[in-house]
Amino acid sequence: MVTAKKSVGKTQQEIENLLKHFTTKDYHASVSGLSKEEVQKDMAMKLLPKCKQLLMENGYTEDDINKFDDDYKTIILTAFNLKK
């Protein structure tokens, strides 16, 4: 079980690093030509794989995740709620 906790901690750290990246000048420069909605979608698509990974590390199955019907907002919020 120690391995699972290390894995969860690593995934949470990767999500935190990604969130920090979104606040950098480099990221802002890379999305400067996009609309607000396009930037939000870009961020979500970058977060989604790590959020799915975090859910699976916390006991969610592929079937559980598939029940979200690719509603990436719900998947991301569910993963963020696990971090509390």
XYZ file of C-alpha atoms in Angstrom:
84
model
C 0.000 0.000 0.000
C 2.964 2.321 0.468
C 3.557 2.224 -3.305
C -0.013 3.342 -3.994
C 0.353 6.307 -1.636
C 3.649 7.310 -3.276
C 1.997 7.066 -6.681
C -0.957 9.207 -5.577
C 1.412 11.756 -4.070
C 3.446 11.853 -7.285
C 0.340 12.362 -9.418
C -0.940 15.094 -7.104
C 2.456 16.810 -7.358
C 2.348 16.574 -11.159
C -1.102 18.220 -11.124
C 0.185 20.967 -8.812
C 3.145 21.551 -11.145
C 0.806 21.782 -14.118
C -1.376 24.310 -12.303
C 1.725 26.377 -11.506
C 2.773 26.154 -15.167
C -0.538 27.744 -16.168
C 0.492 30.880 -14.263
C 3.831 31.329 -16.036
C 4.616 33.950 -18.646
C 5.675 31.164 -21.026
C 2.248 29.540 -20.853
C 0.457 32.854 -21.235
C 2.596 33.679 -24.275
C 1.833 30.277 -25.807
C -1.941 30.854 -25.582
C -2.035 34.596 -26.196
C -3.870 34.231 -29.514
C -6.624 32.016 -28.107
C -10.031 32.973 -26.761
C -10.827 32.510 -23.081
C -12.812 29.350 -23.894
C -9.942 27.935 -25.956
C -7.473 28.592 -23.124
C -9.794 26.889 -20.632
C -10.105 23.884 -22.930
C -6.326 23.763 -23.422
C -5.810 23.732 -19.662
C -8.468 21.072 -19.184
C -7.015 18.806 -21.865
C -3.597 19.069 -20.203
C -5.054 18.295 -16.758
C -7.409 15.516 -17.836
C -4.909 12.616 -18.151
C -3.415 13.320 -14.712
C -6.865 13.694 -13.156
C -7.980 10.367 -14.622
C -4.773 8.800 -13.312
C -5.429 10.233 -9.847
C -8.978 8.859 -9.867
C -7.716 5.397 -10.795
C -5.072 5.552 -8.066
C -7.908 6.290 -5.638
C -9.963 3.253 -6.569
C -11.972 4.437 -9.565
C -12.180 1.945 -12.427
C -12.196 2.637 -16.174
C -15.944 1.929 -16.070
C -16.430 4.494 -13.296
C -14.562 7.104 -15.302
C -16.430 6.213 -18.500
C -19.700 6.953 -16.697
C -18.647 10.622 -16.735
C -19.222 10.474 -20.544
C -16.084 12.530 -21.274
C -17.431 15.390 -19.150
C -13.934 16.678 -18.486
C -15.134 19.331 -16.027
C -16.700 16.687 -13.778
C -13.642 14.427 -14.038
C -11.291 17.265 -13.101
C -13.490 18.508 -10.235
C -13.878 14.976 -8.880
C -10.109 14.532 -8.897
C -9.582 17.919 -7.223
C -12.061 16.967 -4.495
C -9.910 13.899 -3.725
C -6.998 16.165 -2.888
C -8.716 17.708 0.137
